[in-house]
Amino acid sequence: MRPEILNPLFRPVTSLAGVGPKIGEAMGRLLVGGDAPEPPRVADLLLHIPVGLIDRRNQPGIALSPEGAIVTLEVRIDRHMPAPRGNKRVPYRVMAHDDTGEIALVFFRAEQNFLERTMPVGETRFVSGKVEWFNGRPQMVHPDHIVDREAFEQLPMVEPVYPMTAGLARKTLGRAMRGALDSLPDLPEWQDPTLMSRERWTGFKPTLETVHAPATPAELAPEGPAISRLAYDEFLANQLALMLTRANLRRATGRARIGDGRMRRAIIAALPFTLTGSQQAAIADIERDLASDERMLRLLQGDVGSGKTMVGLMAAATVIEAGSQAVLMAPTELLARQHAKTLQPLADAAGIRMAILTGREKGRERVDILAGLDDGSIDLVVGTHAVFQAGVEFRDLALAIVDEQHRFGVHQRLALSAKGAATDILVMTATPIPRTLVLTAFGDMDVSKLPDKPAGRQPIETRTVPLERLDQVVERIRAAIAEGAKAYWVCPLVEESEEVDAAAAEDRFVDLQRALGPVVGLVHGRMKAAEKDEAMQRFQRGETRILVATTVIEVGVDVPDATIMVIEHAERFGLAQLHQLRGRVGRGSKASTCLLLYKGPLGEVAHDRLAIMRDTEDGFRIAEEDLRLRGEGELLGTRQSGAPGFKIARFEHHAHLLEIARDDARLIVEKDPALNSPRGKALQLLLYLFGRDEAIKLLRAG
Ligand code: ADP
Ligand code: MG
């Protein structure tokens, strides 16, 4: 039950004066995104923070207006220059001047009548907007305001500028915002008073009042107290939710799994290699967690090819020795099958009864597997999300291993733990996750790292090659496969559409087959699972020697004797993705090559990315560079989504606050795990306001 004091903030925005269904819809697009089924809440509106402000006192004159500055100009209208008929790309211009110089007011897709009415030649107008200098001449594209003196005198001298969307006028938004502020009650303070005075923060309500009615641009500075406080609120809500989830998971356990080591010994004996030092250390970390009666929540971070699967198997063997069950969950069916295939011989050697469960196991087979999980005759199940589904019951699930899926959210975590009364969780990820992301996506998870790669690995030689030299690349590959090599050929990501990507891959497949014969195989996301398997297996067995693929092979695919990776249109891939793809080679003892085919001319960022790929194989360095090139916000963004996004906090400005929030949240949960103290109760409000009410439900349930 949400505290009553929040009710006014949880009404739909359409409850505000002047906000009808149409405007509510536009606000939904702006605040929630997409086709939200319901209008957003008043709280969402209040957390919509201005990006800048119009300071009408800032009237430098045309010639002295700095590039990019938002200014107000008092100008006289000189002439209208409509766009030539039929040419939509040339804008409509209105020339105007003041004592210092001349400026062009620029309008795209303009309506001439309207412009002539608002800016009659010879009249004085106050225009405000951003000045841009173009070939030494100032212009203002779509001024924010064009008013006469009388109207100007009515305007506030300082007005915030919000990110906008079509169908929502600035005035309407401003008015709704004032209504929202009026309905904002005084809330008890949830922040620590010492921190508040140190950071010069004001309370939540005064802070929002400042932010939505700033007097100076400084009040909206990201590092300033107002925005910082809200960023901190957001971080604290995130950290607190994670810590509460974690505390709850911990509490729900109470079983130690130790095992006698016989299966682990059998696995090690069956391995054709010895475990690396860091694999052994990670296994020891996990065994310690499993042996304790606290619930494990551990992240295993290891670069591509560092041998995480083996660590996972050893963890599974530990609980199976102790008479319990384990699941290994992969993000795709392809990966699940591959895991099953590599693990089967080891499981056999150790006497582990293993099964695979994906969407594809149907009918009798599925029924048998489900029965086996339920009665405990299956020890280890390897699968996809299918293992979460209703109807899958375990006799005693002790360990869930989640592979290659660092966006594994709180939701899934809860669903998983619902399957086992005291399930320990191990998340394995290849993508080196920057610390800020680990913190915001996992909270204070324990982390084991696999810094060293298995011995005998050879560096991968990476080269960039312009696409014009495709023919030479094909010849090179022809020579290499004649000597027994295997190659991946990854096709460009054309759009966010498997269909289009698949078509590109099919075309390349046909070309390469024409050039090189039947040794070319194809795998892409549009193929049926069975066809994908078949293609993978033929490549594994060496019946095909070149595998044309889309990014379905991005994660996890393991064919150790593949030594060539060609990535077509490498400039279209992100760094993390290139790194993942490249990690498909260099897994055996033979030297490998990665050819990044690019189409010039390269933009600066694309150029830098390819240069970094050429420079280093170090996944952590690549992740850092990626962050630098893209900004952390985008890493949290939708493409790799699932992670909690932040509306106000910006890592580039507020990363230090995240650390404080982490410590703060930890102390809060230690001292007051049920959030019952006065501060705890106030913090519940914070969790509601920032949409972290899951955590509160968990509290109530626990
Ligand atoms: P990732 O960490 O990318 O998931 P995998 O677990 O797929 O890596 O391991 C990559 C390859 O390295 C596999 O072929 C695996 O059998 C092999 N491997 C794992 N551990 C070792 C080791 N200690 N020595 C040699 N090869 C190893
Ligand atoms: Mg793996």
XYZ file of C-alpha atoms and ligand atoms in Angstrom:
730
model
C 0.000 0.000 0.000
C 1.383 3.292 -1.106
C 1.534 5.919 1.631
C -1.359 8.324 1.271
C 0.792 11.402 1.309
C 1.956 10.412 -2.184
C -1.525 10.232 -3.670
C -1.463 13.655 -5.330
C 1.770 12.671 -7.057
C 0.404 9.411 -8.341
C -2.608 10.899 -10.054
C -2.421 10.914 -13.835
C -1.163 14.164 -15.362
C -4.590 14.548 -16.907
C -5.819 15.471 -13.441
C -3.905 18.743 -13.767
C -5.684 21.829 -15.032
C -5.238 22.297 -18.766
C -4.108 18.731 -19.440
C -6.613 16.797 -21.528
C -6.270 13.292 -22.967
C -4.383 14.512 -26.069
C -1.821 16.390 -24.036
C -1.675 13.514 -21.585
C -0.760 11.273 -24.483
C 1.949 13.641 -25.685
C 3.321 13.788 -22.153
C 3.300 10.013 -22.077
C 5.511 9.925 -25.153
C 7.805 12.470 -23.601
C 8.018 11.081 -20.090
C 7.503 7.379 -20.367
C 8.284 6.805 -24.032
C 6.586 4.693 -26.656
C 2.894 3.995 -26.504
C 2.370 4.001 -22.805
C -1.075 2.579 -22.047
C -1.847 5.197 -19.428
C -1.004 8.841 -19.022
C 2.070 9.400 -16.853
C 1.813 10.335 -13.222
C 2.283 13.805 -11.821
C 5.505 12.543 -10.222
C 6.870 11.651 -13.663
C 6.199 15.176 -14.781
C 7.976 16.656 -11.790
C 11.025 14.563 -12.506
C 11.157 15.904 -16.053
C 14.057 18.263 -15.568
C 14.826 21.311 -17.726
C 17.859 21.107 -19.952
C 18.496 24.809 -19.849
C 16.787 28.091 -19.496
C 15.854 31.159 -21.423
C 17.180 34.140 -19.581
C 15.482 37.106 -21.182
C 17.857 39.371 -19.384
C 20.518 37.983 -21.674
C 20.282 40.487 -24.535
C 23.795 40.873 -25.910
C 22.809 42.162 -29.339
C 23.176 40.242 -32.595
C 26.882 40.753 -33.232
C 27.873 39.881 -29.685
C 25.776 36.737 -29.372
C 28.087 33.807 -28.728
C 27.779 30.682 -30.865
C 25.243 28.288 -29.391
C 24.014 30.676 -26.700
C 20.326 31.122 -25.999
C 19.697 34.849 -26.174
C 16.927 37.339 -26.600
C 17.232 39.908 -29.352
C 15.246 43.015 -29.957
C 15.189 43.295 -33.730
C 13.535 45.136 -36.555
C 12.110 42.960 -39.334
C 13.622 43.849 -42.750
C 12.401 41.359 -45.331
C 10.925 37.926 -45.915
C 12.667 35.459 -48.183
C 10.264 32.558 -48.789
C 11.680 29.255 -49.978
C 11.432 28.704 -53.745
C 8.234 26.862 -54.546
C 8.441 23.109 -54.471
C 11.842 23.104 -52.836
C 11.208 21.812 -49.357
C 14.841 21.699 -48.402
C 15.549 25.408 -48.673
C 14.228 27.131 -45.584
C 12.142 30.242 -45.313
C 14.261 33.130 -44.039
C 13.333 36.348 -42.357
C 16.079 38.970 -42.255
C 16.187 41.291 -39.283
C 18.662 43.676 -37.648
C 19.544 45.614 -34.533
C 22.195 48.263 -33.833
C 24.971 45.720 -33.905
C 24.224 43.652 -37.009
C 21.936 41.505 -39.127
C 20.524 38.047 -38.445
C 18.545 35.470 -40.401
C 15.581 33.848 -38.678
C 15.255 30.455 -40.315
C 12.143 28.300 -40.683
C 11.792 24.893 -42.238
C 8.432 23.853 -43.628
C 7.103 27.271 -42.842
C 3.685 28.664 -43.409
C 4.137 31.970 -45.161
C 0.900 33.571 -43.991
C 1.655 32.829 -40.425
C 5.180 34.185 -40.609
C 4.055 37.356 -42.355
C 1.477 37.913 -39.696
C 3.856 37.369 -36.770
C 6.724 39.352 -38.278
C 5.472 42.273 -40.350
C 8.249 44.132 -42.159
C 9.303 47.305 -40.349
C 8.049 46.206 -36.931
C 10.035 45.505 -33.779
C 10.018 41.980 -32.392
C 11.635 40.242 -29.466
C 12.951 36.879 -30.537
C 14.686 34.362 -28.355
C 16.461 31.171 -29.234
C 19.830 29.722 -29.986
C 22.212 31.730 -32.146
C 24.354 29.803 -34.562
C 27.104 31.277 -36.633
C 27.136 29.908 -40.098
C 29.910 31.041 -42.473
C 30.450 34.094 -40.323
C 26.751 35.038 -40.286
C 24.451 34.626 -37.348
C 21.180 32.790 -37.665
C 18.480 31.547 -35.369
C 16.593 28.426 -36.443
C 13.000 28.262 -35.232
C 13.160 30.897 -32.493
C 11.494 29.814 -29.262
C 9.537 33.021 -28.979
C 8.657 35.800 -31.390
C 6.648 38.476 -29.659
C 6.009 42.202 -29.760
C 6.984 44.540 -26.964
C 3.693 44.287 -25.150
C 3.719 40.500 -25.077
C 7.389 40.480 -24.183
C 6.738 42.518 -21.101
C 4.260 39.861 -19.997
C 6.813 37.051 -20.239
C 8.803 35.843 -17.252
C 12.376 37.070 -17.510
C 13.698 33.586 -16.841
C 12.016 30.438 -18.123
C 13.186 26.828 -18.061
C 13.578 24.905 -21.310
C 12.413 21.306 -21.274
C 13.078 18.495 -23.690
C 9.934 18.602 -25.823
C 7.880 16.434 -28.084
C 5.460 17.096 -30.911
C 1.972 18.033 -29.843
C 3.034 19.646 -26.610
C 3.463 23.399 -26.463
C 6.016 24.906 -24.151
C 3.383 27.025 -22.511
C 1.169 24.025 -21.832
C 4.001 22.107 -20.295
C 5.003 25.090 -18.176
C 1.499 25.496 -16.869
C 1.109 21.801 -16.103
C 4.417 21.914 -14.291
C 3.230 24.742 -12.076
C 0.113 22.742 -11.312
C 2.240 19.733 -10.471
C 4.428 21.794 -8.153
C 1.350 23.107 -6.392
C 0.145 19.582 -5.731
C 3.527 18.518 -4.362
C 3.143 18.045 -0.613
C 5.873 18.688 1.934
C 7.453 15.292 2.321
C 9.501 14.143 5.286
C 13.200 14.334 4.490
C 14.806 11.032 3.541
C 18.326 12.275 3.059
C 20.912 12.262 5.782
C 21.133 15.769 7.325
C 24.930 15.721 7.496
C 25.214 14.903 3.833
C 22.623 17.528 2.989
C 24.445 20.314 4.733
C 27.795 19.225 3.379
C 26.435 19.243 -0.173
C 24.317 22.355 0.420
C 21.155 20.520 -0.592
C 17.654 21.682 0.136
C 14.622 19.455 0.684
C 12.922 17.570 -2.135
C 10.147 20.072 -2.619
C 12.255 23.254 -2.544
C 14.737 21.516 -4.848
C 12.033 20.786 -7.424
C 10.770 24.327 -7.067
C 14.224 25.670 -7.825
C 14.716 23.347 -10.752
C 11.390 24.191 -12.371
C 11.675 27.914 -11.730
C 15.372 28.654 -11.860
C 16.590 32.210 -11.473
C 19.988 31.679 -13.052
C 21.519 29.081 -15.362
C 23.805 28.093 -12.473
C 20.828 26.670 -10.634
C 20.472 24.089 -13.364
C 24.153 23.162 -13.515
C 24.535 19.382 -13.265
C 27.131 19.791 -10.512
C 25.025 22.362 -8.659
C 23.163 21.416 -5.487
C 19.694 21.162 -7.016
C 20.387 18.726 -9.839
C 22.933 16.875 -7.715
C 20.389 16.288 -5.018
C 17.912 14.813 -7.486
C 20.634 12.700 -9.065
C 21.501 11.450 -5.622
C 17.863 10.697 -4.880
C 17.780 8.647 -8.039
C 20.984 6.776 -7.236
C 19.916 6.159 -3.673
C 16.580 4.744 -4.796
C 18.438 2.431 -7.167
C 21.005 1.305 -4.604
C 18.502 0.887 -1.859
C 16.259 -1.253 -4.047
C 19.195 -3.461 -4.958
C 20.374 -3.815 -1.363
C 16.893 -4.633 -0.155
C 16.522 -7.277 -2.831
C 19.830 -8.696 -1.872
C 19.180 -8.622 1.836
C 15.928 -10.369 1.184
C 17.560 -13.040 -0.939
C 20.146 -13.607 1.755
C 17.591 -13.928 4.460
C 15.611 -16.444 2.467
C 18.427 -18.952 2.558
C 20.116 -20.887 5.266
C 21.588 -23.961 3.650
C 25.184 -24.842 3.229
C 26.278 -27.022 0.325
C 29.666 -28.537 0.704
C 29.972 -31.772 -1.235
C 32.708 -34.359 -1.029
C 34.671 -33.363 -4.128
C 34.311 -36.610 -6.054
C 32.544 -35.103 -9.078
C 34.889 -32.144 -9.187
C 37.865 -34.481 -9.116
C 36.382 -36.540 -11.941
C 35.841 -33.416 -14.044
C 39.371 -32.178 -13.518
C 40.713 -35.602 -14.404
C 38.714 -35.566 -17.624
C 39.871 -32.119 -18.718
C 42.508 -31.974 -21.424
C 44.015 -28.946 -19.673
C 44.700 -27.675 -16.201
C 42.635 -24.890 -14.712
C 44.245 -21.477 -14.646
C 45.126 -19.852 -11.356
C 42.286 -17.412 -11.652
C 39.795 -20.155 -12.501
C 40.895 -21.957 -9.357
C 40.595 -18.801 -7.291
C 37.092 -18.116 -8.614
C 36.056 -21.702 -7.900
C 37.376 -21.328 -4.359
C 35.346 -18.099 -3.912
C 32.229 -19.883 -5.060
C 32.824 -22.968 -2.945
C 33.184 -20.724 0.074
C 29.884 -18.984 -0.731
C 28.113 -22.289 -1.263
C 29.465 -23.676 1.988
C 28.161 -20.717 3.955
C 24.520 -20.508 4.874
C 24.179 -17.046 3.339
C 22.770 -16.903 -0.114
C 25.355 -16.414 -2.845
C 24.986 -13.530 -5.253
C 28.176 -13.503 -7.242
C 29.265 -12.039 -10.527
C 31.956 -13.888 -12.433
C 33.624 -11.440 -14.745
C 36.031 -12.776 -17.302
C 36.963 -11.587 -20.709
C 35.921 -13.646 -23.712
C 37.781 -16.929 -23.776
C 38.866 -16.769 -20.160
C 37.134 -20.065 -19.399
C 34.077 -19.131 -17.389
C 32.087 -22.211 -18.391
C 34.436 -24.484 -16.518
C 34.071 -22.395 -13.373
C 30.307 -22.671 -13.732
C 30.478 -26.422 -14.132
C 32.631 -26.810 -11.027
C 30.140 -24.725 -9.073
C 27.303 -26.918 -10.323
C 29.235 -30.064 -9.429
C 29.683 -28.790 -5.877
C 25.972 -28.536 -5.174
C 25.210 -31.744 -7.068
C 27.687 -33.622 -4.903
C 25.704 -32.316 -1.969
C 22.557 -33.853 -3.439
C 20.984 -30.726 -4.944
C 20.325 -29.497 -8.474
C 21.740 -26.742 -10.654
C 20.684 -24.860 -13.762
C 22.871 -23.173 -16.329
C 20.981 -20.579 -18.264
C 22.161 -19.116 -21.571
C 20.669 -16.151 -23.428
C 20.118 -17.993 -26.695
C 19.202 -21.475 -27.717
C 22.329 -21.735 -29.821
C 24.448 -21.100 -26.770
C 22.461 -23.414 -24.573
C 23.024 -26.229 -27.043
C 26.660 -25.465 -27.342
C 27.067 -25.494 -23.591
C 25.244 -28.773 -23.377
C 27.535 -30.203 -25.993
C 30.772 -29.158 -24.295
C 29.547 -30.137 -20.874
C 28.055 -33.527 -21.718
C 31.310 -35.539 -21.779
C 32.464 -33.938 -18.536
C 29.101 -34.531 -16.902
C 29.269 -38.157 -18.036
C 32.740 -38.524 -16.593
C 31.549 -37.147 -13.281
C 28.283 -39.045 -13.149
C 26.215 -35.876 -13.388
C 22.820 -36.474 -14.964
C 22.302 -33.625 -17.369
C 19.451 -32.470 -19.600
C 18.787 -29.598 -21.960
C 15.608 -27.567 -21.812
C 14.738 -24.823 -24.303
C 11.619 -23.819 -26.171
C 12.379 -26.618 -28.570
C 11.962 -29.553 -26.250
C 8.332 -30.447 -26.687
C 5.874 -33.232 -26.146
C 7.040 -36.464 -24.540
C 10.639 -35.266 -24.291
C 9.628 -32.175 -22.382
C 7.356 -34.083 -20.077
C 10.218 -36.444 -19.223
C 12.615 -33.607 -18.527
C 10.125 -31.820 -16.308
C 9.486 -35.050 -14.436
C 13.229 -35.553 -14.011
C 13.662 -32.088 -12.557
C 10.750 -32.566 -10.283
C 11.823 -35.934 -8.914
C 15.509 -35.077 -8.824
C 16.675 -37.637 -11.364
C 18.181 -34.782 -13.384
C 21.026 -33.001 -11.601
C 21.898 -30.298 -14.052
C 19.709 -28.625 -16.630
C 21.175 -26.434 -19.333
C 18.699 -24.140 -21.015
C 17.304 -20.799 -21.991
C 14.685 -18.678 -20.282
C 12.457 -21.717 -20.689
C 13.817 -22.953 -17.364
C 11.975 -20.143 -15.594
C 8.607 -20.912 -17.003
C 5.636 -21.978 -15.058
C 5.408 -25.719 -14.849
C 9.131 -26.156 -14.314
C 9.556 -27.472 -10.801
C 12.740 -28.600 -9.169
C 13.127 -31.087 -6.416
C 15.885 -29.006 -4.874
C 17.384 -26.249 -6.948
C 20.473 -24.988 -5.169
C 22.342 -23.050 -7.814
C 21.366 -20.968 -10.814
C 24.142 -19.980 -13.183
C 23.295 -17.268 -15.652
C 25.700 -17.017 -18.536
C 26.590 -14.008 -20.649
C 23.721 -11.970 -19.469
C 24.770 -9.035 -17.417
C 21.445 -7.300 -18.042
C 19.825 -9.904 -15.949
C 17.438 -7.783 -13.966
C 15.937 -7.892 -10.551
C 12.739 -9.344 -12.038
C 14.410 -12.402 -13.443
C 16.412 -12.799 -10.303
C 13.220 -12.958 -8.316
C 11.590 -15.365 -10.742
C 14.601 -17.592 -10.448
C 14.738 -17.602 -6.713
C 11.075 -18.481 -6.652
C 12.079 -21.799 -8.228
C 14.270 -22.773 -5.346
C 13.819 -21.968 -1.710
C 17.456 -21.103 -1.284
C 18.944 -20.803 -4.718
C 22.431 -19.399 -4.947
C 23.072 -17.241 -7.957
C 26.149 -16.974 -10.127
C 26.070 -14.552 -13.034
C 28.812 -15.040 -15.602
C 29.609 -12.233 -17.952
C 32.163 -11.705 -20.662
C 31.507 -8.063 -21.220
C 33.801 -6.213 -18.920
C 31.331 -4.084 -17.078
C 32.507 -0.719 -15.842
C 32.196 -0.328 -12.118
C 29.381 2.184 -12.327
C 27.324 -0.309 -14.264
C 28.081 -3.152 -11.908
C 26.894 -0.930 -9.115
C 23.718 0.261 -10.728
C 22.724 -3.050 -12.248
C 23.743 -5.398 -9.451
C 24.321 -3.284 -6.418
C 26.860 -4.635 -4.089
C 27.311 -8.011 -5.702
C 30.364 -10.065 -4.896
C 32.686 -10.217 -7.843
C 35.195 -12.830 -8.951
C 37.411 -12.050 -11.891
C 39.277 -14.173 -14.375
C 42.120 -11.856 -15.336
C 44.383 -14.452 -16.924
C 43.558 -16.375 -20.008
C 44.344 -20.069 -20.375
C 48.010 -20.712 -21.109
C 49.172 -21.059 -24.671
C 46.753 -18.540 -26.134
C 48.273 -16.517 -28.913
C 47.553 -12.869 -29.465
C 45.089 -12.056 -32.218
C 46.455 -9.963 -35.007
C 43.893 -7.329 -35.890
C 43.943 -5.399 -39.137
C 41.677 -2.842 -40.698
C 41.019 -3.235 -44.398
C 38.929 -0.996 -46.647
C 35.953 -2.785 -48.175
C 37.269 -2.031 -51.642
C 39.824 -4.739 -51.020
C 37.203 -7.407 -50.439
C 38.504 -9.493 -53.340
C 41.932 -9.690 -51.767
C 40.419 -10.723 -48.485
C 38.514 -13.524 -50.200
C 41.732 -14.698 -51.842
C 43.501 -14.681 -48.514
C 40.810 -16.782 -46.990
C 40.882 -19.182 -49.879
C 44.586 -19.727 -49.210
C 44.070 -20.070 -45.462
C 41.334 -22.688 -45.701
C 43.406 -24.621 -48.198
C 45.848 -24.937 -45.306
C 43.125 -26.132 -42.970
C 41.988 -22.901 -41.318
C 38.416 -22.048 -40.308
C 36.938 -18.584 -40.574
C 33.917 -16.654 -39.394
C 32.523 -13.994 -41.655
C 30.257 -11.620 -39.804
C 27.852 -9.520 -41.818
C 26.929 -5.978 -41.091
C 24.253 -4.982 -38.754
C 22.078 -3.100 -41.182
C 19.170 -2.255 -38.972
C 17.654 -3.362 -35.761
C 15.964 -6.032 -37.730
C 17.010 -9.630 -37.926
C 15.227 -9.891 -41.240
C 17.311 -7.282 -42.992
C 20.487 -8.536 -41.382
C 19.673 -12.038 -42.465
C 19.207 -10.909 -46.062
C 22.641 -9.271 -46.043
C 24.173 -12.449 -44.684
C 22.401 -14.543 -47.276
C 23.755 -12.372 -50.077
C 27.271 -12.638 -48.757
C 26.842 -16.375 -48.344
C 25.865 -16.736 -51.988
C 28.830 -14.619 -53.108
C 31.318 -16.531 -51.035
C 29.927 -19.865 -52.039
C 30.259 -18.859 -55.658
C 33.878 -17.891 -55.037
C 34.938 -20.669 -52.702
C 32.550 -23.563 -53.180
C 30.566 -25.700 -50.725
C 32.890 -25.046 -47.784
C 30.808 -21.994 -46.926
C 28.065 -22.253 -44.289
C 25.484 -19.791 -43.043
C 23.867 -19.047 -39.727
C 21.540 -16.213 -38.809
C 18.772 -15.386 -36.388
C 15.950 -16.014 -38.850
C 16.852 -19.652 -39.277
C 15.038 -22.338 -37.338
C 16.860 -23.518 -34.258
C 17.500 -26.913 -35.798
C 19.002 -25.331 -38.897
C 21.225 -23.131 -36.764
C 22.482 -26.135 -34.830
C 23.095 -28.022 -37.986
C 25.086 -25.121 -39.461
C 27.094 -24.740 -36.246
C 27.825 -28.414 -36.046
C 28.961 -28.661 -39.618
C 31.335 -25.812 -38.965
C 32.517 -27.404 -35.737
C 33.147 -30.718 -37.457
C 34.952 -28.943 -40.286
C 32.529 -29.854 -43.059
C 32.225 -26.160 -43.693
C 35.268 -23.965 -43.180
C 33.765 -20.514 -43.471
C 30.759 -19.600 -41.458
C 28.864 -16.559 -42.668
C 26.908 -15.198 -39.741
C 25.046 -12.291 -38.278
C 25.721 -11.252 -34.725
C 24.021 -14.415 -33.478
C 27.556 -15.617 -32.950
C 28.392 -12.596 -30.864
C 28.219 -14.289 -27.523
C 29.693 -17.486 -26.356
C 30.106 -19.543 -29.498
C 33.139 -21.720 -29.052
C 34.929 -23.370 -31.947
C 38.538 -23.376 -30.743
C 40.125 -24.190 -34.103
C 38.544 -21.208 -35.876
C 41.348 -18.720 -36.378
C 40.046 -16.070 -38.732
C 37.367 -13.509 -38.003
C 36.218 -11.217 -40.765
C 33.853 -8.442 -39.765
C 32.241 -6.671 -42.628
C 31.330 -3.010 -42.132
C 33.122 -3.053 -38.825
C 32.493 0.681 -38.555
C 28.838 -0.063 -37.861
C 29.513 -2.094 -34.765
C 30.055 -0.818 -31.266
C 33.325 -1.496 -29.519
C 31.921 -3.971 -27.040
C 30.354 -5.889 -29.872
C 33.541 -5.935 -31.920
C 35.394 -7.215 -28.909
C 32.845 -9.964 -28.352
C 32.976 -10.962 -31.981
C 36.738 -10.989 -32.111
C 36.725 -13.142 -28.993
C 35.290 -15.994 -31.066
C 38.820 -16.586 -32.385
C 42.098 -16.856 -30.515
C 40.677 -19.638 -28.359
C 43.029 -22.389 -29.442
C 46.801 -22.613 -29.513
C 47.137 -21.375 -33.100
C 47.668 -17.736 -34.027
C 44.503 -15.945 -35.099
C 43.647 -12.991 -37.269
C 40.812 -10.520 -37.187
C 40.083 -8.473 -40.280
C 37.927 -5.423 -39.789
C 36.529 -4.467 -43.172
C 35.352 -0.908 -43.211
C 33.705 1.454 -45.602
C 35.383 4.846 -45.731
C 35.366 7.673 -45.109
C 35.225 6.983 -41.411
C 33.741 9.406 -38.924
C 35.917 10.322 -35.990
C 34.300 7.961 -33.509
C 34.298 5.024 -35.919
C 37.931 5.723 -36.693
C 38.836 5.771 -33.006
C 36.962 2.559 -32.369
C 38.774 0.654 -35.071
C 42.084 2.076 -33.881
C 41.400 0.850 -30.348
C 40.534 -2.591 -31.664
C 43.846 -2.671 -33.529
C 45.693 -1.474 -30.442
C 44.481 -3.746 -27.715
C 42.837 -7.012 -26.831
C 42.332 -5.978 -23.247
C 38.600 -6.141 -22.630
C 38.712 -3.769 -19.701
C 40.563 -1.132 -21.648
C 38.122 -1.561 -24.487
C 35.198 -1.142 -22.116
C 36.679 2.049 -20.766
C 37.315 3.448 -24.210
C 33.823 2.452 -25.190
C 32.507 4.405 -22.290
C 34.603 7.393 -23.240
C 33.427 7.297 -26.844
C 29.780 6.705 -26.164
C 29.099 8.148 -22.780
C 27.868 5.900 -20.066
C 24.265 6.888 -20.536
C 24.153 5.126 -23.827
C 25.584 1.968 -22.356
C 22.590 1.945 -20.094
C 20.377 2.770 -22.996
C 17.857 0.745 -24.811
C 19.927 -1.229 -27.238
C 21.461 -3.331 -24.474
C 18.502 -2.719 -22.333
C 17.080 -4.271 -19.254
C 19.302 -2.285 -16.927
C 17.702 0.470 -14.938
C 18.015 3.745 -16.756
C 18.495 7.044 -15.048
C 16.526 10.123 -15.903
C 18.427 12.724 -13.981
C 21.743 11.303 -12.883
C 24.580 11.503 -15.382
C 27.606 9.393 -14.751
C 29.961 11.959 -16.178
C 28.819 14.431 -13.520
C 27.554 12.316 -10.673
C 29.606 9.129 -10.533
C 31.034 10.131 -7.138
C 27.506 10.325 -5.768
C 26.859 6.753 -6.791
C 29.614 5.562 -4.474
C 28.165 7.562 -1.601
C 24.695 6.230 -2.335
C 26.036 2.684 -2.276
C 27.551 3.134 1.192
C 24.526 5.021 2.415
C 22.152 2.295 1.202
C 24.258 -0.425 2.755
C 24.180 1.250 6.157
C 20.484 1.908 5.943
C 19.691 -1.710 5.168
C 22.034 -2.984 7.867
C 20.477 -0.807 10.529
C 16.883 -0.815 9.419
C 16.197 -3.694 7.037
C 12.430 -3.242 7.200
C 12.610 0.532 6.642
C 10.655 1.136 9.799
C 12.561 3.995 11.409
C 11.428 7.531 10.628
C 14.122 7.851 7.999
C 13.260 4.397 6.722
C 9.638 5.425 6.256
C 10.706 8.531 4.405
C 12.939 6.392 2.218
C 9.945 4.289 1.268
C 8.513 7.441 -0.272
C 11.690 7.854 -2.260
C 11.406 4.296 -3.564
C 7.854 4.894 -4.701
C 8.676 8.193 -6.330
C 11.481 6.700 -8.361
C 9.536 3.618 -9.370
C 11.397 1.162 -7.147
C 8.317 -0.080 -5.385
C 9.290 -3.678 -6.232
C 11.740 -3.449 -3.399
C 9.018 -2.408 -0.992
C 6.796 -5.284 -2.069
C 9.681 -7.569 -1.368
C 10.002 -6.075 2.101
C 6.355 -6.712 2.798
C 6.536 -10.232 1.446
C 9.696 -11.147 3.363
P 34.280 -17.854 -21.908
O 34.900 -17.307 -20.682
O 34.395 -16.925 -23.069
O 32.899 -18.367 -21.699
P 34.821 -20.591 -22.376
O 34.398 -21.084 -21.078
O 33.933 -20.797 -23.550
O 35.206 -19.061 -22.288
O 36.260 -21.174 -22.668
C 36.935 -20.860 -23.874
C 37.751 -22.045 -24.342
O 38.842 -22.243 -23.468
C 36.982 -23.323 -24.365
O 37.335 -24.036 -25.518
C 37.447 -24.032 -23.106
O 37.362 -25.437 -23.234
C 38.879 -23.584 -23.016
N 39.435 -23.546 -21.669
C 38.781 -23.263 -20.516
N 39.626 -23.292 -19.477
C 40.842 -23.600 -19.975
C 42.143 -23.799 -19.390
N 42.356 -23.675 -18.085
N 43.169 -24.117 -20.215
C 42.960 -24.236 -21.551
N 41.764 -24.081 -22.154
C 40.718 -23.761 -21.380
Mg 31.061 -18.432 -22.314
